[in-house]
Coordinates of C-alpha atoms in Angstrom, one line a residue:
M334 CA 129.9 143.2 158.5
P335 CA 132.3 143.3 161.8
Q336 CA 135.0 145.8 161.2
V337 CA 138.3 144.7 160.2
P338 CA 141.2 146.3 161.9
Q339 CA 143.3 148.1 158.7
T340 CA 146.8 147.0 160.4
F341 CA 149.4 144.7 158.9
D342 CA 150.6 142.5 162.0
A343 CA 151.2 138.9 162.5
L344 CA 147.7 138.1 162.1
A345 CA 147.1 140.0 159.0
V346 CA 149.8 137.8 157.5
R347 CA 148.4 134.7 158.9
A348 CA 144.8 135.7 157.6
W349 CA 146.6 136.4 154.3
C350 CA 148.1 133.3 153.8
G351 CA 145.0 131.3 154.8
L352 CA 142.8 133.3 152.3
A353 CA 145.0 133.3 149.4
L354 CA 145.4 129.5 149.7
D355 CA 141.8 129.0 149.7
A356 CA 141.4 131.1 146.7
L357 CA 143.8 129.7 144.6
G358 CA 142.6 126.4 145.4
R359 CA 139.5 127.7 143.9
A360 CA 141.1 129.6 140.8
R361 CA 143.8 126.8 140.2
E362 CA 142.0 124.7 137.7
E363 CA 141.1 128.2 135.7
I364 CA 144.9 129.6 136.2
D365 CA 146.2 125.9 134.8
A366 CA 143.9 126.2 131.7
I367 CA 145.3 129.4 130.6
N368 CA 148.8 128.9 131.2
V369 CA 150.7 129.2 127.8
Y370 CA 153.6 131.2 128.4
P371 CA 156.6 130.2 129.2
V372 CA 155.5 126.8 128.6
A373 CA 152.1 125.7 127.8
D374 CA 152.2 123.0 130.7
G375 CA 149.3 123.7 132.3
D376 CA 150.4 123.8 136.0
T377 CA 150.9 127.6 136.8
G378 CA 147.8 127.3 139.1
T379 CA 149.0 124.6 140.6
N380 CA 152.5 125.3 141.3
L381 CA 151.4 128.8 142.9
Y382 CA 149.0 126.8 145.3
L383 CA 152.0 124.4 146.1
T384 CA 154.2 127.5 146.8
L385 CA 151.7 129.1 148.9
E386 CA 150.7 126.2 150.9
S387 CA 154.0 126.0 152.0
A388 CA 154.6 129.6 153.0
A389 CA 151.0 129.2 154.9
T390 CA 152.3 126.0 156.6
A391 CA 155.6 127.8 157.7
V392 CA 153.5 130.8 159.3
E393 CA 151.2 128.3 161.0
A394 CA 154.0 126.7 162.7
V395 CA 155.3 130.1 163.8
F396 CA 152.0 130.5 165.9
A397 CA 152.0 127.0 167.0
G398 CA 155.6 127.6 168.3
H399 CA 154.6 131.0 170.1
E400 CA 151.2 129.3 171.5
A401 CA 153.1 126.6 173.0
G402 CA 155.5 129.1 175.0
G403 CA 158.6 129.2 172.6
G404 CA 158.4 133.0 171.9
G405 CA 158.6 136.2 173.9
D406 CA 154.7 136.7 174.1
P407 CA 153.3 133.2 174.5
G408 CA 150.6 133.3 171.8
R409 CA 151.9 136.0 169.5
P410 CA 154.7 136.0 166.9
T411 CA 155.8 139.6 165.8
L412 CA 155.1 140.8 162.6
A413 CA 158.9 140.0 161.7
D414 CA 158.5 136.6 162.8
A415 CA 155.4 136.0 160.5
V416 CA 156.7 137.4 157.2
R417 CA 160.1 135.7 157.8
A418 CA 158.5 132.6 158.1
M419 CA 156.2 133.1 155.0
A420 CA 159.3 133.9 152.9
H421 CA 161.4 131.1 153.9
G422 CA 158.2 128.6 153.4
A423 CA 157.8 129.7 149.9
L424 CA 161.2 129.9 149.2
I425 CA 161.7 126.1 150.2
G426 CA 158.3 124.8 148.7
A427 CA 158.6 127.0 145.5
R428 CA 157.2 125.0 142.4
G429 CA 157.7 126.0 138.8
N430 CA 158.6 129.4 137.3
S431 CA 155.6 131.1 138.6
G432 CA 155.9 129.9 142.3
T433 CA 159.6 130.8 142.3
I434 CA 158.8 134.2 141.4
L435 CA 156.1 134.2 144.2
A436 CA 158.4 133.3 146.8
Q437 CA 160.7 136.2 145.6
L438 CA 157.7 138.5 145.7
L439 CA 157.1 137.2 149.2
R440 CA 160.9 137.6 150.2
G441 CA 161.1 141.3 149.1
M442 CA 158.1 142.1 151.1
A443 CA 159.4 140.4 154.2
Q444 CA 162.7 142.2 153.8
V445 CA 161.0 145.6 154.3
L446 CA 158.6 144.7 156.8
A447 CA 161.2 142.8 159.0
G448 CA 163.2 145.6 158.9
D449 CA 166.2 144.1 156.8
V450 CA 166.0 146.8 154.1
A451 CA 164.5 149.6 155.8
P452 CA 163.0 150.0 159.6
G453 CA 159.9 147.4 159.7
H454 CA 156.7 149.3 159.0
A455 CA 153.1 148.0 159.6
D456 CA 151.3 151.3 158.4
G457 CA 150.2 152.2 154.5
T458 CA 154.0 153.8 154.0
G459 CA 155.2 150.5 155.0
L460 CA 153.0 148.1 152.8
G461 CA 153.6 150.2 149.9
L462 CA 157.6 150.3 150.3
A463 CA 157.2 146.3 150.9
L464 CA 154.9 146.0 147.5
R465 CA 157.8 148.1 145.7
H466 CA 160.7 146.1 146.7
A467 CA 159.1 142.9 146.2
A468 CA 158.5 143.7 142.6
D469 CA 162.1 145.1 142.3
S470 CA 163.6 142.0 143.6
A471 CA 161.7 139.4 141.9
R472 CA 162.5 141.3 138.6
Q473 CA 166.1 141.3 139.6
A474 CA 165.8 137.5 140.1
V475 CA 164.7 136.9 136.5
A476 CA 167.8 136.9 134.1
H477 CA 165.6 138.4 131.1
P478 CA 162.7 139.8 132.3
V479 CA 159.7 140.0 129.9
E480 CA 157.0 142.5 129.7
G481 CA 153.3 141.1 129.6
T482 CA 154.3 138.5 132.6
V483 CA 153.4 138.5 136.2
L484 CA 156.6 140.7 136.4
T485 CA 154.5 143.7 134.7
V486 CA 151.4 142.8 136.9
A487 CA 153.6 142.9 140.2
S488 CA 155.6 146.3 138.9
A489 CA 151.9 147.9 138.3
A490 CA 150.7 146.9 141.7
A491 CA 153.9 148.5 143.3
D492 CA 153.1 151.7 141.3
A493 CA 149.7 151.9 142.4
A494 CA 150.5 151.3 146.2
G495 CA 153.0 154.0 146.0
A496 CA 150.8 156.5 144.9
A497 CA 147.9 155.4 147.4
D498 CA 147.6 157.7 150.5
G499 CA 145.9 155.9 153.9
D500 CA 145.9 152.8 155.6
C501 CA 147.1 149.4 154.8
G502 CA 143.6 148.6 153.6
A503 CA 143.8 151.6 151.0
V504 CA 146.9 150.7 150.0
A505 CA 146.1 146.9 149.3
R506 CA 143.3 147.8 147.5
A507 CA 144.9 150.5 145.2
A508 CA 147.7 147.7 144.4
Y509 CA 144.9 145.1 143.6
E510 CA 143.4 147.5 141.1
G511 CA 146.6 148.4 139.5
A512 CA 147.5 144.7 139.1
R513 CA 144.1 143.8 137.7
T514 CA 144.3 146.6 135.3
A515 CA 148.0 145.7 134.2
L516 CA 146.6 141.7 133.8
A517 CA 144.0 142.9 131.4
E518 CA 146.7 144.5 129.5
T519 CA 149.4 141.8 129.1
P520 CA 147.8 140.2 126.2
D521 CA 148.6 143.6 124.4
R522 CA 152.3 143.0 125.8
L523 CA 152.9 139.5 124.5
E524 CA 152.2 138.2 121.1
V525 CA 151.4 134.3 122.6
L526 CA 148.8 135.6 125.0
R527 CA 147.1 137.6 122.3
Q528 CA 146.9 134.6 119.9
A529 CA 145.4 132.5 122.7
G530 CA 143.3 134.9 123.8
V531 CA 144.2 134.7 127.3
V532 CA 145.9 136.9 130.0
D533 CA 149.0 136.0 131.8
A534 CA 148.7 132.8 134.2
G535 CA 151.2 133.9 136.9
G536 CA 149.7 137.5 136.7
R537 CA 146.2 136.0 137.1
G538 CA 147.7 134.3 140.3
L539 CA 149.1 137.2 141.9
V540 CA 145.9 139.4 141.4
T541 CA 144.5 136.2 143.2
V542 CA 146.9 136.6 146.2
L543 CA 146.6 140.6 146.1
A544 CA 142.7 140.0 146.3
A545 CA 143.4 137.8 149.4
L546 CA 145.3 140.7 151.0
V547 CA 142.6 143.1 150.4
E548 CA 140.1 140.8 152.1
S549 CA 142.7 140.1 155.0
L550 CA 143.1 143.8 155.9
T551 CA 139.2 145.0 155.1
G552 CA 137.1 142.1 155.1
E553 CA 135.7 143.2 151.7
T554 CA 136.0 140.6 148.9
P555 CA 137.1 142.7 145.7
R556 CA 135.6 141.8 142.3
G557 CA 137.6 138.8 140.5
P558 CA 139.9 139.5 137.2
A559 CA 138.6 138.1 133.9
A560 CA 140.9 135.1 132.9
R561 CA 140.8 136.1 129.2
G562 CA 142.4 138.8 127.3
P563 CA 140.3 141.8 125.7
G564 CA 138.9 140.7 122.1
P565 CA 137.4 137.6 120.6
H566 CA 138.6 134.5 122.4
P567 CA 139.5 130.9 121.1
R568 CA 137.9 127.9 123.5
T569 CA 139.3 127.9 126.8
E570 CA 140.9 124.1 125.7
A571 CA 143.0 126.5 123.3
A572 CA 145.2 127.1 126.3
H573 CA 146.1 123.8 126.5
T574 CA 146.9 123.3 122.8
V575 CA 148.5 126.6 122.0
A576 CA 152.4 126.0 123.0
A577 CA 154.4 128.8 123.7
P578 CA 156.9 129.4 121.1
C579 CA 159.4 130.0 123.8
A580 CA 160.3 128.0 127.2
D581 CA 161.2 131.3 128.8
D582 CA 160.0 133.7 130.6
D583 CA 163.2 135.6 130.0
A584 CA 163.9 136.1 126.6
P585 CA 161.9 136.9 123.1
P586 CA 159.8 133.8 122.2
R587 CA 161.5 131.3 119.5
P588 CA 160.5 127.8 118.0
G589 CA 161.0 125.0 120.5
G590 CA 162.9 124.9 123.7
P591 CA 164.7 123.2 126.4
A592 CA 163.3 119.6 127.1
F593 CA 163.4 119.5 130.9
E594 CA 162.7 121.9 133.8
V595 CA 165.0 121.5 136.5
I596 CA 164.4 123.0 140.3
Y597 CA 166.5 122.7 143.6
L598 CA 167.5 124.3 146.6
L599 CA 170.9 125.5 147.2
E600 CA 173.1 126.5 150.1
A601 CA 175.8 128.5 148.6
E602 CA 177.4 132.0 148.8
D603 CA 176.4 135.0 147.0
A604 CA 179.7 135.1 145.1
A605 CA 179.0 131.6 143.8
V606 CA 175.6 132.0 143.2
A607 CA 176.7 134.6 140.7
R608 CA 178.7 132.3 139.0
L609 CA 176.0 129.9 138.9
R610 CA 173.6 132.4 137.0
E611 CA 176.3 132.8 134.3
R612 CA 176.6 129.2 133.9
L613 CA 172.8 128.1 133.7
D614 CA 172.1 131.3 131.7
A615 CA 174.4 129.8 128.8
L616 CA 172.8 126.4 129.3
G617 CA 169.0 127.4 128.9
D618 CA 166.5 129.7 129.8
S619 CA 163.5 130.4 132.0
L620 CA 166.7 131.2 134.5
V621 CA 165.0 132.5 137.9
V622 CA 167.3 132.2 141.2
V623 CA 165.8 133.6 144.3
G624 CA 166.5 133.8 148.0
G625 CA 169.5 134.9 149.8
D626 CA 171.4 134.5 153.1
G627 CA 172.9 131.5 151.9
L628 CA 169.9 129.4 150.8
W629 CA 168.7 129.5 147.1
N630 CA 166.0 128.3 144.9
V631 CA 167.0 127.6 141.6
H632 CA 164.9 127.1 138.5
V633 CA 165.8 126.6 134.7
H634 CA 164.6 124.9 131.7
V635 CA 167.5 123.1 130.0
D636 CA 168.5 120.5 127.5
D637 CA 171.1 118.9 129.8
A638 CA 169.2 118.3 133.1
G639 CA 172.7 116.5 134.4
A640 CA 174.6 120.0 133.9
A641 CA 172.4 122.2 135.7
V642 CA 172.7 120.2 138.7
E643 CA 176.4 120.1 138.3
A644 CA 176.5 123.6 138.4
G645 CA 174.7 123.5 141.6
V646 CA 177.0 121.3 143.2
E647 CA 180.1 123.4 141.8
A648 CA 178.3 126.2 143.3
G649 CA 177.4 124.7 146.7
R650 CA 175.0 121.9 148.1
P651 CA 171.7 121.3 145.9
Y652 CA 169.2 119.4 147.7
R653 CA 165.4 118.7 146.9
I654 CA 166.2 117.9 143.3
R655 CA 163.2 117.9 140.9
I656 CA 163.6 117.2 137.1
T657 CA 160.5 117.4 135.0
H658 CA 160.8 116.1 131.4
F659 CA 158.0 118.4 129.5
G660 CA 157.7 115.6 126.9
A661 CA 158.8 114.9 123.4
G662 CA 156.3 117.1 120.7
D663 CA 154.2 118.7 123.5
A664 CA 155.0 122.0 125.3
H665 CA 157.5 123.1 122.8
A666 CA 156.4 121.9 119.5
P667 CA 154.2 124.7 118.0
G668 CA 150.4 123.4 117.5
A669 CA 150.8 120.0 119.1
E670 CA 147.8 118.5 120.8
R671 CA 148.5 117.0 124.4
M672 CA 145.7 114.5 124.3
P673 CA 145.1 113.3 128.0
A674 CA 145.9 109.6 128.5
E675 CA 143.5 107.1 129.4
R676 CA 143.3 106.8 133.2
V677 CA 144.9 103.3 134.5
Q678 CA 142.7 101.4 136.8
R679 CA 144.8 101.2 139.8
A680 CA 148.0 102.8 141.2
V681 CA 149.9 103.0 144.3
V682 CA 151.2 106.5 145.7
A683 CA 153.9 106.3 148.4
V684 CA 155.9 108.5 150.3
V685 CA 159.5 107.5 150.7
P686 CA 162.4 109.1 152.8
G687 CA 165.4 108.6 150.2
E688 CA 166.1 108.6 146.6
G689 CA 166.9 104.7 147.0
L690 CA 163.6 104.0 148.1
A691 CA 162.2 106.3 145.6
G692 CA 163.8 104.3 142.8
L693 CA 162.6 100.8 144.1
C694 CA 158.9 102.2 144.5
T695 CA 159.1 103.3 140.8
E696 CA 160.5 100.3 139.8
A697 CA 157.8 98.3 141.5
G698 CA 155.0 100.5 139.6
A699 CA 154.3 103.3 142.2
T700 CA 154.4 106.8 142.0
A701 CA 156.9 107.9 144.7
V702 CA 156.9 111.6 146.8
L703 CA 160.1 112.2 148.1
A704 CA 160.6 113.2 151.8
R705 CA 163.3 115.0 152.9
P706 CA 164.5 115.2 156.4
G707 CA 162.6 118.0 158.1
E708 CA 160.4 119.0 155.1
P709 CA 157.6 116.2 154.9
P710 CA 155.6 116.8 151.8
A711 CA 152.5 119.0 152.2
S712 CA 148.7 117.8 151.4
G713 CA 148.9 119.6 147.7
E714 CA 152.1 117.5 147.0
L715 CA 150.4 114.4 147.7
V716 CA 147.3 115.5 145.6
Q717 CA 149.5 116.3 142.9
A718 CA 151.2 113.0 143.1
V719 CA 147.9 111.1 142.9
R720 CA 146.8 113.0 139.9
R721 CA 150.1 112.4 138.2
A722 CA 149.2 108.5 139.0
H723 CA 146.3 109.1 136.7
A724 CA 144.2 106.0 138.0
R725 CA 140.8 105.6 139.0
E726 CA 141.6 103.8 142.0
V727 CA 144.7 104.9 144.3
V728 CA 146.0 103.1 147.3
L729 CA 147.9 105.9 149.6
L730 CA 150.8 105.0 151.6
P731 CA 152.1 107.9 153.8
N732 CA 155.0 105.7 155.3
D733 CA 155.2 108.2 158.6
A734 CA 152.8 108.5 161.4
E735 CA 153.4 112.0 161.2
L736 CA 151.9 112.1 157.8
R737 CA 148.4 110.8 158.7
H738 CA 146.6 113.8 158.9
T739 CA 148.1 115.3 155.8
A740 CA 147.6 112.4 153.6
A741 CA 143.9 112.0 154.8
A742 CA 143.3 115.8 153.6
A743 CA 144.8 114.8 150.2
A744 CA 142.8 111.6 150.1
E745 CA 139.6 113.8 150.7
Q746 CA 140.5 116.2 148.2
V747 CA 141.0 113.7 145.2
R748 CA 137.9 111.6 146.4
A749 CA 136.0 114.9 145.6
E750 CA 137.4 114.8 141.8
G751 CA 135.9 111.5 141.5
V752 CA 139.1 109.2 142.2
R753 CA 138.7 106.1 144.4
V754 CA 141.2 106.4 147.1
A755 CA 142.3 104.0 149.8
L756 CA 144.4 105.3 152.7
I757 CA 146.9 102.5 154.6
P758 CA 148.3 104.3 157.6
T759 CA 151.5 103.1 157.2
R760 CA 153.9 104.3 160.0
S761 CA 157.2 103.5 158.3
A762 CA 158.5 103.1 155.1
V763 CA 159.3 99.2 155.7
Q764 CA 155.7 98.8 156.4
G765 CA 155.2 100.7 152.8
I766 CA 157.4 98.1 151.1
A767 CA 155.5 95.1 152.7
A768 CA 152.3 96.6 151.5
L769 CA 153.4 97.4 147.9
A770 CA 155.2 93.6 147.9
V771 CA 151.7 92.0 148.1
H772 CA 150.1 94.6 145.7
E773 CA 148.0 92.8 142.9
P774 CA 146.4 95.4 140.3
E775 CA 144.3 92.6 139.1
R776 CA 142.4 91.8 142.3
R777 CA 139.3 93.7 143.5
F778 CA 140.2 96.9 145.0
D779 CA 138.9 96.2 148.3
E780 CA 140.7 92.8 148.4
D781 CA 144.0 94.5 147.4
V782 CA 143.7 97.0 149.9
V783 CA 142.7 94.4 152.9
A784 CA 146.0 92.3 151.7
M785 CA 148.4 95.3 151.7
T786 CA 147.0 96.8 154.8
S787 CA 147.3 93.4 156.7
A788 CA 151.1 93.3 155.1
A789 CA 151.8 96.5 156.6
G790 CA 150.0 95.6 159.5
A791 CA 152.4 92.7 160.5
T792 CA 155.4 94.6 160.0
R793 CA 157.0 95.8 162.8
Y794 CA 159.2 98.7 162.4
A795 CA 162.3 100.3 163.7
E796 CA 164.8 102.6 162.8
V797 CA 168.3 103.7 164.4
T798 CA 169.2 107.4 164.0
V799 CA 171.6 109.9 165.9
A800 CA 170.6 112.4 168.5
E801 CA 170.7 115.8 167.8
R802 CA 170.1 117.0 171.2
Q803 CA 170.2 115.9 175.0
S804 CA 166.2 114.7 175.6
W805 CA 164.0 112.5 177.7
T806 CA 163.3 109.1 176.2
M807 CA 161.5 105.9 177.0
A808 CA 164.8 104.2 177.4
G809 CA 166.6 107.2 179.2
I810 CA 168.3 110.4 178.8
C811 CA 170.4 110.7 175.8
Q812 CA 172.9 113.1 174.7
A813 CA 173.6 114.7 171.4
G814 CA 175.7 112.6 169.4
D815 CA 174.3 108.9 170.9
V816 CA 172.8 106.5 168.7
L817 CA 169.2 105.8 169.3
G818 CA 167.4 102.6 168.3
L819 CA 163.5 103.1 168.3
V820 CA 161.1 100.3 167.8
D821 CA 157.4 101.0 166.8
G822 CA 158.2 105.0 167.3
D823 CA 159.8 104.7 170.8
V824 CA 163.3 104.9 171.9
A825 CA 164.1 101.4 173.4
V826 CA 168.3 101.3 173.0
I827 CA 170.6 104.2 173.7
G828 CA 174.3 103.5 172.7
Q829 CA 177.5 104.8 171.4
D830 CA 178.0 102.9 168.3
L831 CA 175.8 102.4 165.6
T832 CA 176.6 98.8 164.6
E833 CA 175.9 97.6 168.1
T834 CA 173.1 99.7 168.6
A835 CA 171.4 98.3 165.5
L836 CA 172.2 94.3 166.4
A837 CA 170.4 95.2 169.7
V838 CA 167.6 96.5 168.0
L839 CA 167.4 93.7 165.5
D840 CA 167.6 91.0 168.6
R841 CA 164.8 92.8 170.2
M842 CA 163.0 92.9 167.2
L843 CA 163.1 89.1 166.3
A844 CA 162.7 88.1 170.1
A845 CA 159.2 87.8 169.4
G846 CA 159.8 85.8 166.0
G847 CA 159.6 86.5 162.3
E848 CA 160.2 85.4 159.0
L849 CA 161.5 88.2 156.9
V850 CA 163.6 91.3 157.8
T851 CA 164.2 94.1 155.7
L852 CA 166.9 96.6 155.9
V853 CA 167.2 99.9 154.5
V854 CA 170.5 101.3 154.8
G855 CA 170.9 105.0 154.7
D856 CA 174.5 107.0 153.2
G857 CA 175.6 107.9 156.9
A858 CA 175.5 104.0 157.9
P859 CA 179.1 102.2 158.2
E860 CA 179.7 100.0 155.2
S861 CA 179.6 97.1 157.2
V862 CA 176.6 97.4 159.1
A863 CA 174.3 95.7 156.8
E864 CA 176.6 92.6 156.4
R865 CA 176.9 92.4 160.4
L866 CA 173.1 92.3 160.7
Q867 CA 172.7 89.5 158.0
A868 CA 175.2 87.5 159.6
R869 CA 173.4 88.0 163.0
V870 CA 170.2 86.8 161.5
R871 CA 172.0 83.7 159.6
E872 CA 173.8 82.7 162.9
A873 CA 170.7 83.2 165.4
Y874 CA 167.3 83.0 163.7
L875 CA 166.8 79.9 161.6
A876 CA 164.7 80.2 158.7
V877 CA 164.6 84.0 158.7
D878 CA 165.6 85.8 155.3
T879 CA 166.7 89.3 154.8
V880 CA 166.5 91.9 152.2
V881 CA 168.6 95.0 151.9
H882 CA 167.8 98.4 150.1
H883 CA 169.8 101.0 149.8
G884 CA 167.9 104.3 150.6
G885 CA 170.5 107.1 149.9
R886 CA 169.9 110.3 151.7
Q887 CA 167.1 109.5 154.3
G888 CA 166.4 111.1 157.8
S889 CA 167.2 107.7 159.7
V890 CA 170.7 106.1 159.3
L891 CA 168.9 102.5 159.1
L892 CA 165.4 101.2 158.8
I893 CA 164.7 97.9 159.9
G894 CA 161.5 95.8 159.2
V895 CA 160.3 92.6 160.7
E896 CA 157.7 90.6 159.2

């Protein structure tokens, strides 16, 4: 085996993220299966995977930027660049209780290694300090810490790392062994784990991440931890049917629990977040608030999901809001069996740019994946959406040219799980709408896919947006604030008035003919723009119909489709 440098630099961060993502991918189902606390919803492994996938994607983006000449050293970001990207990616992509805590652990490490808390270190001492700060900051982020959870495992790793001597590899090994030992003891600290005969799922995931850290620094693969606790064990399936008597990583177990999990990113000041913590703590449990510097990830379990979101609105600007209903009589009903539902024959999974289209797709029977501006879904998120559809056959509509490779990777993964997947390369949401309009689940799968592909391919697409900076385009030089009209992905019109630019784009598209115009109007569009465009179609283009949808908060002010 070649000697691996035992230094913690940007390349080591990149390797760590890649190895940890692979390891969590392999362990995901096992971790999901032992997930009984704080809620027996069987998703801890998946949430950890999606959180780390977001972190790894952010690190890769930093390397790509430097390789393109965007940094001082073209090809090598600094350690600070890499760890900050890792922490930020985990923060914006954090899923569930476990993912939110993992994001804070990574943020705590980054604060030390990037020099925010202490001078940046890349040696063994610095790595030990980073692990210590990570464990302490994660514990502070949880409203009411409970022993026997991932917090206990993180603290044990930090204790062992602090007592170790040597380089980064030696410190990482010590942290891993300390975490591994603490993980085996979690059933002794938390009764619900002992009853289920399993170790803590979040702690199991953290041990997996630390094993990847050892491998990235030494080239050695540590022995893996056990998924079960000491003593006699029930069947593995018990992890799915033994419900945690508390939906809280934060308080002693109690019967029942809140019905909803609410997660959102929040732009807010520190003082407002302190008040938000108090309010959410009174509303529910499993409260974890992580982040800082104006950006936070909020996680809580509540009965009144609307009140939890309203609290975020009062504190600042919440977005990427996710509300999950645990389901009546499952995760919070002691002893309740959660039998898997029978798979449907066929489903459609569509990526959409705004809440309005998400509602439209849901009404049409599709599973919608919301893509916020600047925050495209990762492949793991698409995989999860396909799994949620719970179908034998799935039609996947990425609705964005930039998501082609991401969607292809997701399709390959679920095909390996036995699901028949057809990826239709839709490049815009209006093409996805056209495909969904002709979808007929009663047809043969191949016939349905051909019909949907034909409908999407026959739909020209355009968007009207506002330029954020000066740049060269196919239509000339645009300035920040100019209105851009893009047809089939290329800038075709540059204007000053949004409605006039939209009219010019519409005329250009209908010059080649058309039968149906679809307009998806975003929140930033003038109220009159849809009326003006409809009037233009009525007055100038005979036998052409117009359909208007309200897209909500979407990246483009207006989307136009012509079939």
